[in-house]
JSON list of C-alpha atoms and ligand atoms in Angstrom, two decimals:
[
{"chain": "T", "resi": 1, "resn": "MET", "atom": "CA", "xyz": [42.95, 33.95, 111.19]},
{"chain": "T", "resi": 2, "resn": "LYS", "atom": "CA", "xyz": [39.86, 36.05, 111.42]},
{"chain": "T", "resi": 3, "resn": "THR", "atom": "CA", "xyz": [36.60, 34.74, 110.08]},
{"chain": "T", "resi": 4, "resn": "ALA", "atom": "CA", "xyz": [34.62, 36.53, 107.40]},
{"chain": "T", "resi": 5, "resn": "VAL", "atom": "CA", "xyz": [31.40, 38.30, 108.24]},
{"chain": "T", "resi": 6, "resn": "ARG", "atom": "CA", "xyz": [28.35, 36.03, 108.25]},
{"chain": "T", "resi": 7, "resn": "TRP", "atom": "CA", "xyz": [25.92, 37.59, 105.81]},
{"chain": "T", "resi": 8, "resn": "THR", "atom": "CA", "xyz": [22.28, 37.32, 106.76]},
{"chain": "T", "resi": 9, "resn": "ASP", "atom": "CA", "xyz": [19.06, 38.63, 105.24]},
{"chain": "T", "resi": 10, "resn": "ASP", "atom": "CA", "xyz": [19.44, 41.63, 107.56]},
{"chain": "T", "resi": 11, "resn": "HIS", "atom": "CA", "xyz": [22.24, 42.77, 105.26]},
{"chain": "T", "resi": 12, "resn": "PHE", "atom": "CA", "xyz": [19.88, 42.63, 102.28]},
{"chain": "T", "resi": 13, "resn": "ILE", "atom": "CA", "xyz": [17.14, 45.09, 103.18]},
{"chain": "T", "resi": 14, "resn": "ALA", "atom": "CA", "xyz": [17.46, 47.62, 100.37]},
{"chain": "T", "resi": 15, "resn": "GLY", "atom": "CA", "xyz": [15.09, 46.15, 97.80]},
{"chain": "T", "resi": 16, "resn": "ASP", "atom": "CA", "xyz": [17.81, 46.14, 95.15]},
{"chain": "T", "resi": 17, "resn": "LEU", "atom": "CA", "xyz": [21.12, 44.29, 95.06]},
{"chain": "T", "resi": 18, "resn": "ALA", "atom": "CA", "xyz": [23.08, 47.34, 93.91]},
{"chain": "T", "resi": 19, "resn": "LEU", "atom": "CA", "xyz": [21.90, 49.18, 97.00]},
{"chain": "T", "resi": 20, "resn": "ASP", "atom": "CA", "xyz": [22.57, 46.17, 99.20]},
{"chain": "T", "resi": 21, "resn": "PHE", "atom": "CA", "xyz": [26.10, 46.13, 97.83]},
{"chain": "T", "resi": 22, "resn": "ALA", "atom": "CA", "xyz": [26.45, 49.81, 98.71]},
{"chain": "T", "resi": 23, "resn": "ASN", "atom": "CA", "xyz": [25.39, 48.88, 102.25]},
{"chain": "T", "resi": 24, "resn": "THR", "atom": "CA", "xyz": [28.33, 46.59, 102.94]},
{"chain": "T", "resi": 25, "resn": "VAL", "atom": "CA", "xyz": [29.67, 48.84, 105.67]},
{"chain": "T", "resi": 26, "resn": "PHE", "atom": "CA", "xyz": [28.51, 48.71, 109.26]},
{"chain": "T", "resi": 27, "resn": "ARG", "atom": "CA", "xyz": [27.31, 52.28, 108.84]},
{"chain": "T", "resi": 28, "resn": "ARG", "atom": "CA", "xyz": [27.84, 55.08, 106.35]},
{"chain": "T", "resi": 29, "resn": "LEU", "atom": "CA", "xyz": [26.79, 57.97, 108.61]},
{"chain": "T", "resi": 30, "resn": "PRO", "atom": "CA", "xyz": [27.71, 60.00, 110.59]},
{"chain": "T", "resi": 31, "resn": "GLU", "atom": "CA", "xyz": [31.09, 58.58, 109.59]},
{"chain": "T", "resi": 32, "resn": "VAL", "atom": "CA", "xyz": [31.89, 55.40, 107.68]},
{"chain": "T", "resi": 33, "resn": "GLY", "atom": "CA", "xyz": [31.94, 52.47, 110.10]},
{"chain": "T", "resi": 34, "resn": "ALA", "atom": "CA", "xyz": [33.63, 49.09, 109.92]},
{"chain": "T", "resi": 35, "resn": "ASP", "atom": "CA", "xyz": [33.99, 47.72, 106.40]},
{"chain": "T", "resi": 36, "resn": "LEU", "atom": "CA", "xyz": [32.09, 44.44, 106.09]},
{"chain": "T", "resi": 37, "resn": "LEU", "atom": "CA", "xyz": [33.83, 43.70, 102.78]},
{"chain": "T", "resi": 38, "resn": "ASP", "atom": "CA", "xyz": [37.10, 43.11, 104.56]},
{"chain": "T", "resi": 39, "resn": "SER", "atom": "CA", "xyz": [38.39, 39.99, 102.82]},
{"chain": "T", "resi": 40, "resn": "GLY", "atom": "CA", "xyz": [38.08, 37.98, 99.66]},
{"chain": "T", "resi": 41, "resn": "ALA", "atom": "CA", "xyz": [36.02, 35.46, 101.63]},
{"chain": "T", "resi": 42, "resn": "ALA", "atom": "CA", "xyz": [33.61, 38.18, 102.74]},
{"chain": "T", "resi": 43, "resn": "LEU", "atom": "CA", "xyz": [33.21, 39.32, 99.12]},
{"chain": "T", "resi": 44, "resn": "ILE", "atom": "CA", "xyz": [32.53, 35.79, 97.86]},
{"chain": "T", "resi": 45, "resn": "GLY", "atom": "CA", "xyz": [30.16, 35.17, 100.75]},
{"chain": "T", "resi": 46, "resn": "TRP", "atom": "CA", "xyz": [28.20, 38.27, 99.82]},
{"chain": "T", "resi": 47, "resn": "TYR", "atom": "CA", "xyz": [27.93, 37.23, 96.17]},
{"chain": "T", "resi": 48, "resn": "VAL", "atom": "CA", "xyz": [26.75, 33.78, 97.20]},
{"chain": "T", "resi": 49, "resn": "HIS", "atom": "CA", "xyz": [24.16, 35.13, 99.66]},
{"chain": "T", "resi": 50, "resn": "ALA", "atom": "CA", "xyz": [23.00, 37.56, 96.97]},
{"chain": "T", "resi": 51, "resn": "GLY", "atom": "CA", "xyz": [22.47, 34.62, 94.62]},
{"chain": "T", "resi": 52, "resn": "LEU", "atom": "CA", "xyz": [24.98, 35.94, 92.10]},
{"chain": "T", "resi": 53, "resn": "LEU", "atom": "CA", "xyz": [27.36, 33.02, 92.53]},
{"chain": "T", "resi": 54, "resn": "ALA", "atom": "CA", "xyz": [26.23, 29.47, 93.15]},
{"chain": "T", "resi": 55, "resn": "SER", "atom": "CA", "xyz": [28.96, 28.60, 95.58]},
{"chain": "T", "resi": 56, "resn": "ALA", "atom": "CA", "xyz": [32.26, 29.70, 96.99]},
{"chain": "T", "resi": 57, "resn": "ASP", "atom": "CA", "xyz": [34.29, 27.20, 94.97]},
{"chain": "T", "resi": 58, "resn": "GLY", "atom": "CA", "xyz": [38.05, 27.06, 94.84]},
{"chain": "T", "resi": 59, "resn": "ALA", "atom": "CA", "xyz": [38.44, 29.16, 91.71]},
{"chain": "T", "resi": 60, "resn": "ALA", "atom": "CA", "xyz": [36.20, 31.86, 93.16]},
{"chain": "T", "resi": 61, "resn": "ARG", "atom": "CA", "xyz": [38.12, 31.83, 96.41]},
{"chain": "T", "resi": 62, "resn": "ARG", "atom": "CA", "xyz": [41.43, 32.14, 94.63]},
{"chain": "T", "resi": 63, "resn": "SER", "atom": "CA", "xyz": [40.37, 35.13, 92.58]},
{"chain": "T", "resi": 64, "resn": "ALA", "atom": "CA", "xyz": [38.39, 36.90, 95.31]},
{"chain": "T", "resi": 65, "resn": "ALA", "atom": "CA", "xyz": [41.23, 38.48, 97.27]},
{"chain": "T", "resi": 66, "resn": "GLY", "atom": "CA", "xyz": [42.49, 40.14, 94.10]},
{"chain": "T", "resi": 67, "resn": "GLN", "atom": "CA", "xyz": [39.00, 41.49, 93.41]},
{"chain": "T", "resi": 68, "resn": "LEU", "atom": "CA", "xyz": [38.52, 43.14, 96.79]},
{"chain": "T", "resi": 69, "resn": "ALA", "atom": "CA", "xyz": [40.01, 46.53, 95.88]},
{"chain": "T", "resi": 70, "resn": "ALA", "atom": "CA", "xyz": [37.94, 46.62, 92.68]},
{"chain": "T", "resi": 71, "resn": "ALA", "atom": "CA", "xyz": [34.80, 45.74, 94.65]},
{"chain": "T", "resi": 72, "resn": "ARG", "atom": "CA", "xyz": [35.42, 48.55, 97.11]},
{"chain": "T", "resi": 73, "resn": "LEU", "atom": "CA", "xyz": [36.06, 51.00, 94.26]},
{"chain": "T", "resi": 74, "resn": "LEU", "atom": "CA", "xyz": [32.79, 49.88, 92.70]},
{"chain": "T", "resi": 75, "resn": "ARG", "atom": "CA", "xyz": [31.09, 50.59, 96.03]},
{"chain": "T", "resi": 76, "resn": "ASP", "atom": "CA", "xyz": [32.65, 54.09, 96.23]},
{"chain": "T", "resi": 77, "resn": "ARG", "atom": "CA", "xyz": [31.26, 54.84, 92.78]},
{"chain": "T", "resi": 78, "resn": "LEU", "atom": "CA", "xyz": [27.89, 53.49, 93.79]},
{"chain": "T", "resi": 79, "resn": "TRP", "atom": "CA", "xyz": [27.86, 55.78, 96.79]},
{"chain": "T", "resi": 80, "resn": "ALA", "atom": "CA", "xyz": [28.64, 58.81, 94.61]},
{"chain": "T", "resi": 81, "resn": "VAL", "atom": "CA", "xyz": [25.89, 57.96, 92.10]},
{"chain": "T", "resi": 82, "resn": "LEU", "atom": "CA", "xyz": [23.29, 56.97, 94.72]},
{"chain": "T", "resi": 83, "resn": "GLU", "atom": "CA", "xyz": [23.98, 60.08, 96.77]},
{"chain": "T", "resi": 84, "resn": "ALA", "atom": "CA", "xyz": [23.35, 62.21, 93.68]},
{"chain": "T", "resi": 85, "resn": "GLN", "atom": "CA", "xyz": [20.15, 60.30, 92.89]},
{"chain": "T", "resi": 86, "resn": "ARG", "atom": "CA", "xyz": [18.96, 60.60, 96.45]},
{"chain": "T", "resi": 87, "resn": "SER", "atom": "CA", "xyz": [19.57, 64.33, 96.62]},
{"chain": "T", "resi": 88, "resn": "GLY", "atom": "CA", "xyz": [18.34, 65.09, 93.12]},
{"chain": "T", "resi": 89, "resn": "ALA", "atom": "CA", "xyz": [21.73, 66.19, 91.79]},
{"chain": "T", "resi": 90, "resn": "GLU", "atom": "CA", "xyz": [23.28, 65.50, 88.38]},
{"chain": "T", "resi": 91, "resn": "LEU", "atom": "CA", "xyz": [25.07, 62.15, 88.46]},
{"chain": "T", "resi": 92, "resn": "PRO", "atom": "CA", "xyz": [28.85, 62.51, 88.86]},
{"chain": "T", "resi": 93, "resn": "ALA", "atom": "CA", "xyz": [30.42, 61.75, 85.47]},
{"chain": "T", "resi": 94, "resn": "GLU", "atom": "CA", "xyz": [33.54, 60.02, 86.73]},
{"chain": "T", "resi": 95, "resn": "ALA", "atom": "CA", "xyz": [31.66, 57.65, 89.03]},
{"chain": "T", "resi": 96, "resn": "LEU", "atom": "CA", "xyz": [29.09, 56.83, 86.36]},
{"chain": "T", "resi": 97, "resn": "ALA", "atom": "CA", "xyz": [31.83, 56.22, 83.77]},
{"chain": "T", "resi": 98, "resn": "GLY", "atom": "CA", "xyz": [33.52, 53.91, 86.29]},
{"chain": "T", "resi": 99, "resn": "LEU", "atom": "CA", "xyz": [30.31, 51.92, 86.76]},
{"chain": "T", "resi": 100, "resn": "LEU", "atom": "CA", "xyz": [29.95, 51.63, 82.99]},
{"chain": "T", "resi": 101, "resn": "ALA", "atom": "CA", "xyz": [33.53, 50.36, 82.71]},
{"chain": "T", "resi": 102, "resn": "SER", "atom": "CA", "xyz": [32.90, 47.71, 85.41]},
{"chain": "T", "resi": 103, "resn": "ALA", "atom": "CA", "xyz": [29.66, 46.69, 83.70]},
{"chain": "T", "resi": 104, "resn": "GLN", "atom": "CA", "xyz": [31.40, 46.46, 80.35]},
{"chain": "T", "resi": 105, "resn": "ALA", "atom": "CA", "xyz": [33.98, 44.07, 81.74]},
{"chain": "T", "resi": 106, "resn": "GLY", "atom": "CA", "xyz": [31.30, 41.42, 82.34]},
{"chain": "T", "resi": 107, "resn": "PRO", "atom": "CA", "xyz": [29.59, 40.13, 79.18]},
{"chain": "T", "resi": 108, "resn": "GLY", "atom": "CA", "xyz": [31.37, 37.16, 77.60]},
{"chain": "T", "resi": 109, "resn": "ARG", "atom": "CA", "xyz": [33.47, 34.88, 79.72]},
{"chain": "T", "resi": 110, "resn": "ASP", "atom": "CA", "xyz": [32.38, 36.35, 83.05]},
{"chain": "T", "resi": 111, "resn": "LEU", "atom": "CA", "xyz": [28.66, 36.86, 82.67]},
{"chain": "T", "resi": 112, "resn": "VAL", "atom": "CA", "xyz": [25.70, 36.04, 80.44]},
{"chain": "T", "resi": 113, "resn": "VAL", "atom": "CA", "xyz": [22.49, 37.97, 79.96]},
{"chain": "T", "resi": 114, "resn": "ALA", "atom": "CA", "xyz": [19.35, 36.02, 79.04]},
{"chain": "T", "resi": 115, "resn": "ALA", "atom": "CA", "xyz": [16.63, 37.25, 76.69]},
{"chain": "T", "resi": 116, "resn": "ASP", "atom": "CA", "xyz": [14.53, 38.30, 79.67]},
{"chain": "T", "resi": 117, "resn": "GLY", "atom": "CA", "xyz": [17.34, 40.40, 81.11]},
{"chain": "T", "resi": 118, "resn": "THR", "atom": "CA", "xyz": [18.37, 37.90, 83.75]},
{"chain": "T", "resi": 119, "resn": "VAL", "atom": "CA", "xyz": [22.05, 38.35, 84.47]},
{"chain": "T", "resi": 120, "resn": "THR", "atom": "CA", "xyz": [24.03, 35.24, 85.42]},
{"chain": "T", "resi": 121, "resn": "PRO", "atom": "CA", "xyz": [27.62, 35.80, 86.52]},
{"chain": "T", "resi": 122, "resn": "ARG", "atom": "CA", "xyz": [30.07, 32.97, 85.96]},
{"chain": "T", "resi": 123, "resn": "THR", "atom": "CA", "xyz": [33.02, 34.38, 87.85]},
{"chain": "T", "resi": 124, "resn": "VAL", "atom": "CA", "xyz": [33.83, 36.79, 90.66]},
{"chain": "T", "resi": 125, "resn": "THR", "atom": "CA", "xyz": [34.53, 39.49, 88.06]},
{"chain": "T", "resi": 126, "resn": "GLY", "atom": "CA", "xyz": [31.16, 38.71, 86.52]},
{"chain": "T", "resi": 127, "resn": "ALA", "atom": "CA", "xyz": [29.41, 39.11, 89.87]},
{"chain": "T", "resi": 128, "resn": "GLY", "atom": "CA", "xyz": [30.95, 42.57, 90.26]},
{"chain": "T", "resi": 129, "resn": "ALA", "atom": "CA", "xyz": [29.93, 43.41, 86.71]},
{"chain": "T", "resi": 130, "resn": "ALA", "atom": "CA", "xyz": [26.39, 42.27, 87.49]},
{"chain": "T", "resi": 131, "resn": "ILE", "atom": "CA", "xyz": [26.23, 44.76, 90.36]},
{"chain": "T", "resi": 132, "resn": "ALA", "atom": "CA", "xyz": [27.60, 47.49, 88.09]},
{"chain": "T", "resi": 133, "resn": "LEU", "atom": "CA", "xyz": [24.98, 46.62, 85.43]},
{"chain": "T", "resi": 134, "resn": "ARG", "atom": "CA", "xyz": [22.21, 46.90, 88.00]},
{"chain": "T", "resi": 135, "resn": "ALA", "atom": "CA", "xyz": [23.59, 50.21, 89.18]},
{"chain": "T", "resi": 136, "resn": "VAL", "atom": "CA", "xyz": [23.72, 51.56, 85.63]},
{"chain": "T", "resi": 137, "resn": "GLY", "atom": "CA", "xyz": [20.16, 50.36, 85.08]},
{"chain": "T", "resi": 138, "resn": "LEU", "atom": "CA", "xyz": [19.10, 52.11, 88.26]},
{"chain": "T", "resi": 139, "resn": "ALA", "atom": "CA", "xyz": [20.89, 55.30, 87.22]},
{"chain": "T", "resi": 140, "resn": "LEU", "atom": "CA", "xyz": [19.34, 55.43, 83.74]},
{"chain": "T", "resi": 141, "resn": "SER", "atom": "CA", "xyz": [15.86, 54.22, 84.69]},
{"chain": "T", "resi": 142, "resn": "PRO", "atom": "CA", "xyz": [15.32, 55.43, 88.24]},
{"chain": "T", "resi": 143, "resn": "PRO", "atom": "CA", "xyz": [12.73, 53.34, 90.02]},
{"chain": "T", "resi": 144, "resn": "VAL", "atom": "CA", "xyz": [9.33, 54.84, 90.79]},
{"chain": "T", "resi": 145, "resn": "ARG", "atom": "CA", "xyz": [10.17, 54.27, 94.43]},
{"chain": "T", "resi": 146, "resn": "PRO", "atom": "CA", "xyz": [12.91, 56.73, 95.24]},
{"chain": "T", "resi": 147, "resn": "VAL", "atom": "CA", "xyz": [16.37, 55.87, 96.50]},
{"chain": "T", "resi": 148, "resn": "ARG", "atom": "CA", "xyz": [16.56, 56.93, 100.12]},
{"chain": "T", "resi": 149, "resn": "SER", "atom": "CA", "xyz": [18.98, 56.46, 102.96]},
{"chain": "T", "resi": 150, "resn": "CYS", "atom": "CA", "xyz": [18.52, 55.59, 106.60]},
{"chain": "T", "resi": 151, "resn": "ASP", "atom": "CA", "xyz": [18.34, 58.62, 108.88]},
{"chain": "T", "resi": 152, "resn": "ARG", "atom": "CA", "xyz": [20.61, 56.93, 111.38]},
{"chain": "T", "resi": 153, "resn": "CYS", "atom": "CA", "xyz": [23.17, 54.83, 109.55]},
{"chain": "T", "resi": 154, "resn": "GLY", "atom": "CA", "xyz": [23.01, 56.04, 105.95]},
{"chain": "T", "resi": 155, "resn": "TRP", "atom": "CA", "xyz": [22.30, 52.64, 104.41]},
{"chain": "T", "resi": 156, "resn": "TYR", "atom": "CA", "xyz": [20.45, 52.99, 101.13]},
{"chain": "T", "resi": 157, "resn": "PHE", "atom": "CA", "xyz": [17.07, 51.48, 100.31]},
{"chain": "T", "resi": 158, "resn": "LEU", "atom": "CA", "xyz": [14.19, 51.82, 97.88]},
{"chain": "T", "resi": 159, "resn": "ASP", "atom": "CA", "xyz": [11.25, 53.27, 99.72]},
{"chain": "T", "resi": 160, "resn": "THR", "atom": "CA", "xyz": [8.48, 50.81, 98.97]},
{"chain": "T", "resi": 161, "resn": "SER", "atom": "CA", "xyz": [6.42, 51.75, 102.00]},
{"chain": "T", "resi": 162, "resn": "ARG", "atom": "CA", "xyz": [2.83, 52.79, 101.34]},
{"chain": "T", "resi": 163, "resn": "GLY", "atom": "CA", "xyz": [3.15, 56.40, 102.37]},
{"chain": "T", "resi": 164, "resn": "ARG", "atom": "CA", "xyz": [6.78, 56.59, 101.16]},
{"chain": "T", "resi": 165, "resn": "ARG", "atom": "CA", "xyz": [7.79, 57.60, 104.61]},
{"chain": "T", "resi": 166, "resn": "ARG", "atom": "CA", "xyz": [10.30, 54.88, 105.38]},
{"chain": "T", "resi": 167, "resn": "ARG", "atom": "CA", "xyz": [13.10, 56.44, 107.41]},
{"chain": "T", "resi": 168, "resn": "TRP", "atom": "CA", "xyz": [15.10, 53.46, 108.59]},
{"chain": "T", "resi": 169, "resn": "CYS", "atom": "CA", "xyz": [17.11, 50.72, 106.98]},
{"chain": "T", "resi": 170, "resn": "SER", "atom": "CA", "xyz": [15.29, 48.35, 109.31]},
{"chain": "T", "resi": 171, "resn": "MET", "atom": "CA", "xyz": [12.92, 48.63, 112.26]},
{"chain": "T", "resi": 172, "resn": "LYS", "atom": "CA", "xyz": [14.92, 45.85, 113.91]},
{"chain": "T", "resi": 173, "resn": "THR", "atom": "CA", "xyz": [18.04, 47.99, 114.18]},
{"chain": "T", "resi": 174, "resn": "CYS", "atom": "CA", "xyz": [17.96, 51.73, 113.48]},
{"chain": "T", "resi": 175, "resn": "GLY", "atom": "CA", "xyz": [14.19, 52.12, 113.78]},
{"chain": "T", "resi": 176, "resn": "ASN", "atom": "CA", "xyz": [14.28, 50.56, 117.21]},
{"chain": "T", "resi": 177, "resn": "GLN", "atom": "CA", "xyz": [17.27, 52.61, 118.37]},
{"chain": "T", "resi": 178, "resn": "ALA", "atom": "CA", "xyz": [15.49, 55.78, 117.26]},
{"chain": "T", "resi": 179, "resn": "LYS", "atom": "CA", "xyz": [12.42, 54.73, 119.22]},
{"chain": "T", "resi": 180, "resn": "VAL", "atom": "CA", "xyz": [14.49, 54.09, 122.34]},
{"chain": "T", "resi": 181, "resn": "ALA", "atom": "CA", "xyz": [16.25, 57.45, 121.96]},
{"chain": "T", "resi": 182, "resn": "ARG", "atom": "CA", "xyz": [12.91, 59.25, 121.62]},
{"chain": "T", "resi": 183, "resn": "PHE", "atom": "CA", "xyz": [11.60, 57.44, 124.70]},
{"chain": "T", "resi": 184, "resn": "ARG", "atom": "CA", "xyz": [14.64, 58.50, 126.73]},
{"chain": "T", "resi": 185, "resn": "GLU", "atom": "CA", "xyz": [14.29, 62.10, 125.56]},
{"chain": "T", "resi": 186, "resn": "ALA", "atom": "CA", "xyz": [10.63, 62.13, 126.46]},
{"chain": "T", "resi": 187, "resn": "ARG", "atom": "CA", "xyz": [11.44, 60.95, 129.98]},
{"chain": "T", "resi": 188, "resn": "GLY", "atom": "CA", "xyz": [14.06, 63.70, 130.24]},
{"chain": "E", "resi": 1, "resn": "LIG", "atom": "ZN1", "xyz": [19.98, 52.31, 109.52]}
]
């Protein structure tokens, strides 16, 4: 049996959980790399690391495998909407409608929203709905810091750098590789 990916803070570099969820592939560019959401356990683990679920309890584990396809579909829709936001295009209607449908599935049994807007999922479905709610919020009230994507791997992030010139998902990975590549080029 293969073990689920170990999520670390390096997987949560985007500055927004909806974007972090979009980044659950090894890379998005130049072609989509290995899918890190490759099992129900990986999905639950992500929700727990993200703070959306308190723990990977038995009920969560049992329902997770069945939620995997829905989670990936949610991610596809996120990609479509984020790509439009990033490039300044009109948001694709079908993807946005899909996000709204996922968000709508949450409130009630699966998720509660506090007066201050804090969203607390109670189930795996609720955790997915929480991501969809964030994505809808991001789509309708775009942050001052623009949605950008890494020049090398295509992971999304909010550019909170001072000069708004952030190019990499992380200096530790892509930023460093770019530096090494430039160094090699310079040495011919
Ligand atoms: Zn990157």
